[in-house]
Amino acid sequence: DLLLLDEPTNHLDLQSVVWLEEHLAQYDKILVVTSHSQDFLNGVCTNMMVLRLKQLQYWTGNYDQYVKTRSEQEANQMKLYHKQQDEIKHIKEFIASCGTYANLVKQAKSR
């Protein structure tokens, strides 16, 4: 069984939202929900799916855990990117300091 809900908390009063959240938290089938309410998502969701750059990405946990994990992943990715850029810069500087391949061949032959 699959239940699809698009913004289920829109136009509901607080009491209705609380009831819905408690009911859906006990729902033991597949629930796909779209919502802007972070509190609602935290109370209902145990796994998150996000469509980003034409790829579906999965995270375990509620919305807060998803945000934390995603920000950590993005920070790690940026660190890796900067490290790679530093390595590229170092290699380019090394190549520039050596001159052209023809110059290296001339230096090797002169020795």
PDB file of C-alpha atoms in Angstrom:
ATOM      1  CA  ASP A   1       0.000   0.000   0.000  1.00  0.00           C
ATOM      2  CA  LEU A   2       1.137   3.513  -0.791  1.00  0.00           C
ATOM      3  CA  LEU A   3      -0.241   6.802   0.519  1.00  0.00           C
ATOM      4  CA  LEU A   4       0.631  10.028  -1.330  1.00  0.00           C
ATOM      5  CA  LEU A   5       0.042  13.341   0.448  1.00  0.00           C
ATOM      6  CA  ASP A   6       0.731  16.776  -1.009  1.00  0.00           C
ATOM      7  CA  GLU A   7       0.876  19.503   1.644  1.00  0.00           C
ATOM      8  CA  PRO A   8      -1.499  17.675   4.008  1.00  0.00           C
ATOM      9  CA  THR A   9      -1.200  20.329   6.739  1.00  0.00           C
ATOM     10  CA  ASN A  10      -2.385  23.227   4.573  1.00  0.00           C
ATOM     11  CA  HIS A  11      -5.593  24.807   5.889  1.00  0.00           C
ATOM     12  CA  LEU A  12      -5.631  22.645   9.039  1.00  0.00           C
ATOM     13  CA  ASP A  13      -5.839  24.032  12.547  1.00  0.00           C
ATOM     14  CA  LEU A  14      -3.231  23.000  15.110  1.00  0.00           C
ATOM     15  CA  GLN A  15      -5.386  20.298  16.674  1.00  0.00           C
ATOM     16  CA  SER A  16      -5.980  18.692  13.269  1.00  0.00           C
ATOM     17  CA  VAL A  17      -2.294  18.844  12.387  1.00  0.00           C
ATOM     18  CA  VAL A  18      -1.369  17.150  15.676  1.00  0.00           C
ATOM     19  CA  TRP A  19      -3.963  14.422  15.078  1.00  0.00           C
ATOM     20  CA  LEU A  20      -2.761  13.854  11.503  1.00  0.00           C
ATOM     21  CA  GLU A  21       0.886  13.752  12.587  1.00  0.00           C
ATOM     22  CA  GLU A  22       0.137  11.194  15.336  1.00  0.00           C
ATOM     23  CA  HIS A  23      -1.936   9.076  12.943  1.00  0.00           C
ATOM     24  CA  LEU A  24       0.670   9.097  10.164  1.00  0.00           C
ATOM     25  CA  ALA A  25       3.503   8.372  12.614  1.00  0.00           C
ATOM     26  CA  GLN A  26       1.750   5.042  13.282  1.00  0.00           C
ATOM     27  CA  TYR A  27       1.164   4.339   9.569  1.00  0.00           C
ATOM     28  CA  ASP A  28       3.087   1.140   8.792  1.00  0.00           C
ATOM     29  CA  LYS A  29       2.941   1.310   5.004  1.00  0.00           C
ATOM     30  CA  ILE A  30       4.736   3.503   2.495  1.00  0.00           C
ATOM     31  CA  LEU A  31       3.996   7.207   2.876  1.00  0.00           C
ATOM     32  CA  VAL A  32       5.170   9.788   0.361  1.00  0.00           C
ATOM     33  CA  VAL A  33       4.558  13.311   1.613  1.00  0.00           C
ATOM     34  CA  THR A  34       5.391  16.760   0.308  1.00  0.00           C
ATOM     35  CA  SER A  35       5.342  19.445   2.953  1.00  0.00           C
ATOM     36  CA  HIS A  36       6.895  22.762   3.896  1.00  0.00           C
ATOM     37  CA  SER A  37       6.285  22.061   7.586  1.00  0.00           C
ATOM     38  CA  GLN A  38       9.581  20.927   9.066  1.00  0.00           C
ATOM     39  CA  ASP A  39       7.961  20.037  12.384  1.00  0.00           C
ATOM     40  CA  PHE A  40       5.423  17.843  10.595  1.00  0.00           C
ATOM     41  CA  LEU A  41       8.157  16.118   8.584  1.00  0.00           C
ATOM     42  CA  ASN A  42      10.196  15.529  11.756  1.00  0.00           C
ATOM     43  CA  GLY A  43       7.222  13.892  13.441  1.00  0.00           C
ATOM     44  CA  VAL A  44       6.171  11.712  10.520  1.00  0.00           C
ATOM     45  CA  CYS A  45       9.196  10.803   8.400  1.00  0.00           C
ATOM     46  CA  THR A  46      11.797   8.126   9.062  1.00  0.00           C
ATOM     47  CA  ASN A  47      13.518   8.421   5.664  1.00  0.00           C
ATOM     48  CA  MET A  48      13.905  11.342   3.295  1.00  0.00           C
ATOM     49  CA  MET A  49      14.030  11.369  -0.511  1.00  0.00           C
ATOM     50  CA  VAL A  50      15.065  14.488  -2.361  1.00  0.00           C
ATOM     51  CA  LEU A  51      15.022  15.007  -6.124  1.00  0.00           C
ATOM     52  CA  ARG A  52      18.063  17.118  -6.898  1.00  0.00           C
ATOM     53  CA  LEU A  53      19.836  17.628 -10.218  1.00  0.00           C
ATOM     54  CA  LYS A  54      17.641  14.931 -11.807  1.00  0.00           C
ATOM     55  CA  GLN A  55      18.769  12.377  -9.215  1.00  0.00           C
ATOM     56  CA  LEU A  56      16.818  10.904  -6.353  1.00  0.00           C
ATOM     57  CA  GLN A  57      18.868  10.960  -3.147  1.00  0.00           C
ATOM     58  CA  TYR A  58      18.001   9.054   0.033  1.00  0.00           C
ATOM     59  CA  TRP A  59      18.720   9.781   3.684  1.00  0.00           C
ATOM     60  CA  THR A  60      17.673   7.914   6.788  1.00  0.00           C
ATOM     61  CA  GLY A  61      16.168   9.803   9.681  1.00  0.00           C
ATOM     62  CA  ASN A  62      13.801  12.725   9.998  1.00  0.00           C
ATOM     63  CA  TYR A  63      14.065  16.152   8.389  1.00  0.00           C
ATOM     64  CA  ASP A  64      16.496  17.595  10.949  1.00  0.00           C
ATOM     65  CA  GLN A  65      18.834  14.618  10.525  1.00  0.00           C
ATOM     66  CA  TYR A  66      18.619  15.004   6.745  1.00  0.00           C
ATOM     67  CA  VAL A  67      19.587  18.699   6.946  1.00  0.00           C
ATOM     68  CA  LYS A  68      22.520  17.932   9.262  1.00  0.00           C
ATOM     69  CA  THR A  69      23.800  15.015   7.177  1.00  0.00           C
ATOM     70  CA  ARG A  70      23.440  16.896   3.899  1.00  0.00           C
ATOM     71  CA  SER A  71      25.307  19.951   5.224  1.00  0.00           C
ATOM     72  CA  GLU A  72      28.117  17.704   6.511  1.00  0.00           C
ATOM     73  CA  GLN A  73      28.329  15.977   3.115  1.00  0.00           C
ATOM     74  CA  GLU A  74      28.445  19.308   1.297  1.00  0.00           C
ATOM     75  CA  ALA A  75      31.169  20.601   3.644  1.00  0.00           C
ATOM     76  CA  ASN A  76      33.236  17.448   3.063  1.00  0.00           C
ATOM     77  CA  GLN A  77      32.724  17.769  -0.682  1.00  0.00           C
ATOM     78  CA  MET A  78      33.930  21.382  -0.591  1.00  0.00           C
ATOM     79  CA  LYS A  79      37.035  20.374   1.414  1.00  0.00           C
ATOM     80  CA  LEU A  80      37.797  17.699  -1.171  1.00  0.00           C
ATOM     81  CA  TYR A  81      37.269  20.176  -4.003  1.00  0.00           C
ATOM     82  CA  HIS A  82      39.656  22.719  -2.441  1.00  0.00           C
ATOM     83  CA  LYS A  83      42.247  20.000  -1.823  1.00  0.00           C
ATOM     84  CA  GLN A  84      42.016  18.929  -5.464  1.00  0.00           C
ATOM     85  CA  GLN A  85      42.325  22.533  -6.630  1.00  0.00           C
ATOM     86  CA  ASP A  86      45.461  22.960  -4.483  1.00  0.00           C
ATOM     87  CA  GLU A  87      46.947  19.794  -6.016  1.00  0.00           C
ATOM     88  CA  ILE A  88      46.148  21.018  -9.537  1.00  0.00           C
ATOM     89  CA  LYS A  89      47.759  24.374  -8.768  1.00  0.00           C
ATOM     90  CA  HIS A  90      50.869  22.672  -7.381  1.00  0.00           C
ATOM     91  CA  ILE A  91      51.194  20.437 -10.448  1.00  0.00           C
ATOM     92  CA  LYS A  92      50.732  23.385 -12.817  1.00  0.00           C
ATOM     93  CA  GLU A  93      53.384  25.365 -10.951  1.00  0.00           C
ATOM     94  CA  PHE A  94      55.768  22.411 -11.082  1.00  0.00           C
ATOM     95  CA  ILE A  95      55.215  21.984 -14.807  1.00  0.00           C
ATOM     96  CA  ALA A  96      55.717  25.716 -15.382  1.00  0.00           C
ATOM     97  CA  SER A  97      58.959  25.677 -13.398  1.00  0.00           C
ATOM     98  CA  CYS A  98      60.306  22.841 -15.517  1.00  0.00           C
ATOM     99  CA  GLY A  99      59.697  24.622 -18.786  1.00  0.00           C
ATOM    100  CA  THR A 100      58.705  22.856 -21.961  1.00  0.00           C
ATOM    101  CA  TYR A 101      59.357  19.230 -22.747  1.00  0.00           C
ATOM    102  CA  ALA A 102      61.919  20.278 -25.366  1.00  0.00           C
ATOM    103  CA  ASN A 103      63.850  22.233 -22.711  1.00  0.00           C
ATOM    104  CA  LEU A 104      63.868  19.183 -20.438  1.00  0.00           C
ATOM    105  CA  VAL A 105      65.236  17.035 -23.271  1.00  0.00           C
ATOM    106  CA  LYS A 106      67.982  19.603 -23.968  1.00  0.00           C
ATOM    107  CA  GLN A 107      68.893  19.710 -20.253  1.00  0.00           C
ATOM    108  CA  ALA A 108      69.061  15.930 -20.088  1.00  0.00           C
ATOM    109  CA  LYS A 109      71.247  15.707 -23.210  1.00  0.00           C
ATOM    110  CA  SER A 110      73.622  18.402 -22.002  1.00  0.00           C
ATOM    111  CA  ARG A 111      74.374  16.400 -18.854  1.00  0.00           C
TER     112      ARG A 111
END
